[in-house]
Structures are given as C-alpha cells and as structure tokens.
Amino acid sequence: MAKCKSQPNYLEFIPVRNPENEFTTDDAGVIIISKEWKGFYHTIAQKFFHKPRVSQIKLDSYGSFVWSLIDGERDVHAIAQELDRTYPDMEKSLSRLIRFLEILHDHRFILWKGEKAR
C-alpha cells in the first residue's frame, strides 16, 4: 500500500505580511511592494549586471484586495469568503487564492503565522 503524503490544509493557515518588505498604495488603490535584494549573489548582480537593489512589485486589483485582507488574524478560509463576496464571478477563486498566497510565501512577501523570518 502506497503511503499518501498529507497535504497542508491551507484554509487554516494565517498569512502575515513579512515586515522586511515595505509597501505603498497608489491613488488607484493598487499595492506596490518593495523588495530589497540582499546577499552576496544579489550584490554581484547589482554591481556587474546593473540589477536594481530594490524591486517594485505592483499587484493587480485582486492581489491588492487580498493583500489588504492579510492582517495576521484572518485565516485563508476567511480571506476566501471575503474574496467570493467581493468578486462573485471569479472562477476557481479558492485555488487561485491559494496559489497566489503560495507565490507570495515563496518570495517571502508573507509568512505563515508562527513561522520565523529567515
């Protein structure tokens, strides 16, 4: 009998904004996250390949809406419910939300509550 890998239950996860990244909101309500590139390899890329020290990541309207709901208190389930209320015509909203949060987490824009920053 093959062993099944247990998948994490994202609905219970509580996303928290990573305090290492600053963000601003433009006049249209779009969130712009600033990501500072640190470390040895990033320093080399900045010096030799003229890569920026700080990148500006502009979220779309859905991403900005979700970002505004990340407060360290709401779990993914509560965010998904709010997303469905505000955007009732969105297809596959839960899977899209989870994938978006995974991307934010992979790039260290958010952490899961209880997780330590690197």
PDB file of C-alpha atoms in Angstrom:
ATOM      1  CA  MET A   1       0.000   0.000   0.000  1.00  0.00           C
ATOM      2  CA  ALA A   2       1.453   3.353  -1.026  1.00  0.00           C
ATOM      3  CA  LYS A   3       1.819   5.996   1.599  1.00  0.00           C
ATOM      4  CA  CYS A   4      -0.085   9.197   0.872  1.00  0.00           C
ATOM      5  CA  LYS A   5       1.652  12.475   1.510  1.00  0.00           C
ATOM      6  CA  SER A   6      -0.571  14.627   3.635  1.00  0.00           C
ATOM      7  CA  GLN A   7      -1.252  17.967   2.002  1.00  0.00           C
ATOM      8  CA  PRO A   8      -1.272  21.017   4.250  1.00  0.00           C
ATOM      9  CA  ASN A   9      -4.708  22.443   4.968  1.00  0.00           C
ATOM     10  CA  TYR A  10      -4.232  25.966   3.681  1.00  0.00           C
ATOM     11  CA  LEU A  11      -7.692  27.016   4.879  1.00  0.00           C
ATOM     12  CA  GLU A  12      -6.378  27.021   8.450  1.00  0.00           C
ATOM     13  CA  PHE A  13      -3.153  28.936   7.671  1.00  0.00           C
ATOM     14  CA  ILE A  14      -2.980  32.564   8.740  1.00  0.00           C
ATOM     15  CA  PRO A  15      -0.888  34.731   6.397  1.00  0.00           C
ATOM     16  CA  VAL A  16       1.186  37.529   7.922  1.00  0.00           C
ATOM     17  CA  ARG A  17       2.943  40.257   5.953  1.00  0.00           C
ATOM     18  CA  ASN A  18       6.712  39.949   6.149  1.00  0.00           C
ATOM     19  CA  PRO A  19       7.931  43.067   7.994  1.00  0.00           C
ATOM     20  CA  GLU A  20      11.134  43.071   5.901  1.00  0.00           C
ATOM     21  CA  ASN A  21       9.191  44.319   2.867  1.00  0.00           C
ATOM     22  CA  GLU A  22       7.635  47.766   2.700  1.00  0.00           C
ATOM     23  CA  PHE A  23       4.556  48.519   0.642  1.00  0.00           C
ATOM     24  CA  THR A  24       2.641  51.547  -0.539  1.00  0.00           C
ATOM     25  CA  THR A  25      -0.758  52.139  -2.098  1.00  0.00           C
ATOM     26  CA  ASP A  26      -1.103  54.296  -5.202  1.00  0.00           C
ATOM     27  CA  ASP A  27      -4.027  56.630  -5.997  1.00  0.00           C
ATOM     28  CA  ALA A  28      -5.949  53.788  -7.692  1.00  0.00           C
ATOM     29  CA  GLY A  29      -5.670  51.588  -4.583  1.00  0.00           C
ATOM     30  CA  VAL A  30      -3.039  49.308  -6.130  1.00  0.00           C
ATOM     31  CA  ILE A  31      -0.488  47.847  -3.716  1.00  0.00           C
ATOM     32  CA  ILE A  32       3.200  48.215  -4.615  1.00  0.00           C
ATOM     33  CA  ILE A  33       5.565  46.014  -2.595  1.00  0.00           C
ATOM     34  CA  SER A  34       9.248  46.979  -2.342  1.00  0.00           C
ATOM     35  CA  LYS A  35      11.666  44.050  -2.270  1.00  0.00           C
ATOM     36  CA  GLU A  36      15.274  44.773  -1.295  1.00  0.00           C
ATOM     37  CA  TRP A  37      17.757  42.301  -2.735  1.00  0.00           C
ATOM     38  CA  LYS A  38      20.439  41.439  -0.178  1.00  0.00           C
ATOM     39  CA  GLY A  39      23.182  38.872  -0.031  1.00  0.00           C
ATOM     40  CA  PHE A  40      26.368  38.001  -1.844  1.00  0.00           C
ATOM     41  CA  TYR A  41      24.913  36.916  -5.201  1.00  0.00           C
ATOM     42  CA  HIS A  42      22.500  39.830  -5.335  1.00  0.00           C
ATOM     43  CA  THR A  43      25.355  42.251  -4.664  1.00  0.00           C
ATOM     44  CA  ILE A  44      27.326  40.773  -7.572  1.00  0.00           C
ATOM     45  CA  ALA A  45      24.270  41.013  -9.846  1.00  0.00           C
ATOM     46  CA  GLN A  46      23.797  44.656  -8.831  1.00  0.00           C
ATOM     47  CA  LYS A  47      27.437  45.592  -9.492  1.00  0.00           C
ATOM     48  CA  PHE A  48      28.137  43.642 -12.661  1.00  0.00           C
ATOM     49  CA  PHE A  49      24.737  43.249 -14.303  1.00  0.00           C
ATOM     50  CA  HIS A  50      23.217  46.547 -13.130  1.00  0.00           C
ATOM     51  CA  LYS A  51      20.302  44.851 -11.390  1.00  0.00           C
ATOM     52  CA  PRO A  52      18.294  47.120  -9.072  1.00  0.00           C
ATOM     53  CA  ARG A  53      18.868  46.941  -5.336  1.00  0.00           C
ATOM     54  CA  VAL A  54      15.134  47.359  -4.721  1.00  0.00           C
ATOM     55  CA  SER A  55      12.391  45.988  -6.973  1.00  0.00           C
ATOM     56  CA  GLN A  56       8.869  47.388  -7.067  1.00  0.00           C
ATOM     57  CA  ILE A  57       6.204  44.677  -7.426  1.00  0.00           C
ATOM     58  CA  LYS A  58       2.834  46.059  -8.469  1.00  0.00           C
ATOM     59  CA  LEU A  59      -0.143  43.843  -7.611  1.00  0.00           C
ATOM     60  CA  ASP A  60      -3.305  43.740  -9.722  1.00  0.00           C
ATOM     61  CA  SER A  61      -6.733  44.591  -8.282  1.00  0.00           C
ATOM     62  CA  TYR A  62      -7.338  41.054  -6.965  1.00  0.00           C
ATOM     63  CA  GLY A  63      -3.870  40.850  -5.442  1.00  0.00           C
ATOM     64  CA  SER A  64      -4.245  44.295  -3.864  1.00  0.00           C
ATOM     65  CA  PHE A  65      -7.606  43.258  -2.424  1.00  0.00           C
ATOM     66  CA  VAL A  66      -6.161  40.073  -0.928  1.00  0.00           C
ATOM     67  CA  TRP A  67      -3.102  41.963   0.390  1.00  0.00           C
ATOM     68  CA  SER A  68      -5.407  44.401   2.185  1.00  0.00           C
ATOM     69  CA  LEU A  69      -7.082  41.444   3.943  1.00  0.00           C
ATOM     70  CA  ILE A  70      -3.800  39.989   5.231  1.00  0.00           C
ATOM     71  CA  ASP A  71      -3.740  41.237   8.790  1.00  0.00           C
ATOM     72  CA  GLY A  72      -2.262  38.348  10.779  1.00  0.00           C
ATOM     73  CA  GLU A  73      -5.700  37.491  12.165  1.00  0.00           C
ATOM     74  CA  ARG A  74      -7.724  36.196   9.208  1.00  0.00           C
ATOM     75  CA  ASP A  75      -7.081  32.665   8.021  1.00  0.00           C
ATOM     76  CA  VAL A  76      -7.157  31.676   4.360  1.00  0.00           C
ATOM     77  CA  HIS A  77     -10.764  30.477   4.693  1.00  0.00           C
ATOM     78  CA  ALA A  78     -11.934  33.917   5.891  1.00  0.00           C
ATOM     79  CA  ILE A  79      -9.997  35.633   3.090  1.00  0.00           C
ATOM     80  CA  ALA A  80     -11.544  33.241   0.536  1.00  0.00           C
ATOM     81  CA  GLN A  81     -15.049  34.040   1.803  1.00  0.00           C
ATOM     82  CA  GLU A  82     -14.400  37.781   1.526  1.00  0.00           C
ATOM     83  CA  LEU A  83     -12.948  37.311  -1.972  1.00  0.00           C
ATOM     84  CA  ASP A  84     -16.079  35.375  -3.048  1.00  0.00           C
ATOM     85  CA  ARG A  85     -18.343  38.090  -1.622  1.00  0.00           C
ATOM     86  CA  THR A  86     -16.494  40.881  -3.430  1.00  0.00           C
ATOM     87  CA  TYR A  87     -15.801  39.019  -6.685  1.00  0.00           C
ATOM     88  CA  PRO A  88     -18.704  36.548  -7.071  1.00  0.00           C
ATOM     89  CA  ASP A  89     -17.978  35.862 -10.777  1.00  0.00           C
ATOM     90  CA  MET A  90     -14.360  34.778 -10.247  1.00  0.00           C
ATOM     91  CA  GLU A  91     -13.778  31.206 -11.378  1.00  0.00           C
ATOM     92  CA  LYS A  92     -11.825  28.825  -9.137  1.00  0.00           C
ATOM     93  CA  SER A  93     -11.342  31.566  -6.562  1.00  0.00           C
ATOM     94  CA  LEU A  94     -10.081  29.283  -3.798  1.00  0.00           C
ATOM     95  CA  SER A  95      -7.424  27.558  -5.899  1.00  0.00           C
ATOM     96  CA  ARG A  96      -6.347  30.915  -7.351  1.00  0.00           C
ATOM     97  CA  LEU A  97      -6.147  32.428  -3.853  1.00  0.00           C
ATOM     98  CA  ILE A  98      -4.089  29.544  -2.511  1.00  0.00           C
ATOM     99  CA  ARG A  99      -1.706  29.693  -5.484  1.00  0.00           C
ATOM    100  CA  PHE A 100      -1.330  33.476  -5.072  1.00  0.00           C
ATOM    101  CA  LEU A 101      -0.547  33.059  -1.363  1.00  0.00           C
ATOM    102  CA  GLU A 102       1.963  30.296  -2.174  1.00  0.00           C
ATOM    103  CA  ILE A 103       3.739  32.644  -4.593  1.00  0.00           C
ATOM    104  CA  LEU A 104       3.789  35.441  -2.002  1.00  0.00           C
ATOM    105  CA  HIS A 105       5.168  32.951   0.523  1.00  0.00           C
ATOM    106  CA  ASP A 106       7.793  31.552  -1.871  1.00  0.00           C
ATOM    107  CA  HIS A 107       9.088  35.087  -2.483  1.00  0.00           C
ATOM    108  CA  ARG A 108       8.978  35.862   1.265  1.00  0.00           C
ATOM    109  CA  PHE A 109       6.374  38.628   0.956  1.00  0.00           C
ATOM    110  CA  ILE A 110       4.258  36.795   3.536  1.00  0.00           C
ATOM    111  CA  LEU A 111       4.908  34.276   6.268  1.00  0.00           C
ATOM    112  CA  TRP A 112       2.503  31.834   7.844  1.00  0.00           C
ATOM    113  CA  LYS A 113       1.647  32.765  11.433  1.00  0.00           C
ATOM    114  CA  GLY A 114       4.111  31.113  13.784  1.00  0.00           C
ATOM    115  CA  GLU A 115       6.768  30.827  11.082  1.00  0.00           C
ATOM    116  CA  LYS A 116      10.060  32.633  11.667  1.00  0.00           C
ATOM    117  CA  ALA A 117      11.536  35.001   9.092  1.00  0.00           C
ATOM    118  CA  ARG A 118      14.871  33.890   7.638  1.00  0.00           C
TER     119      ARG A 118
END
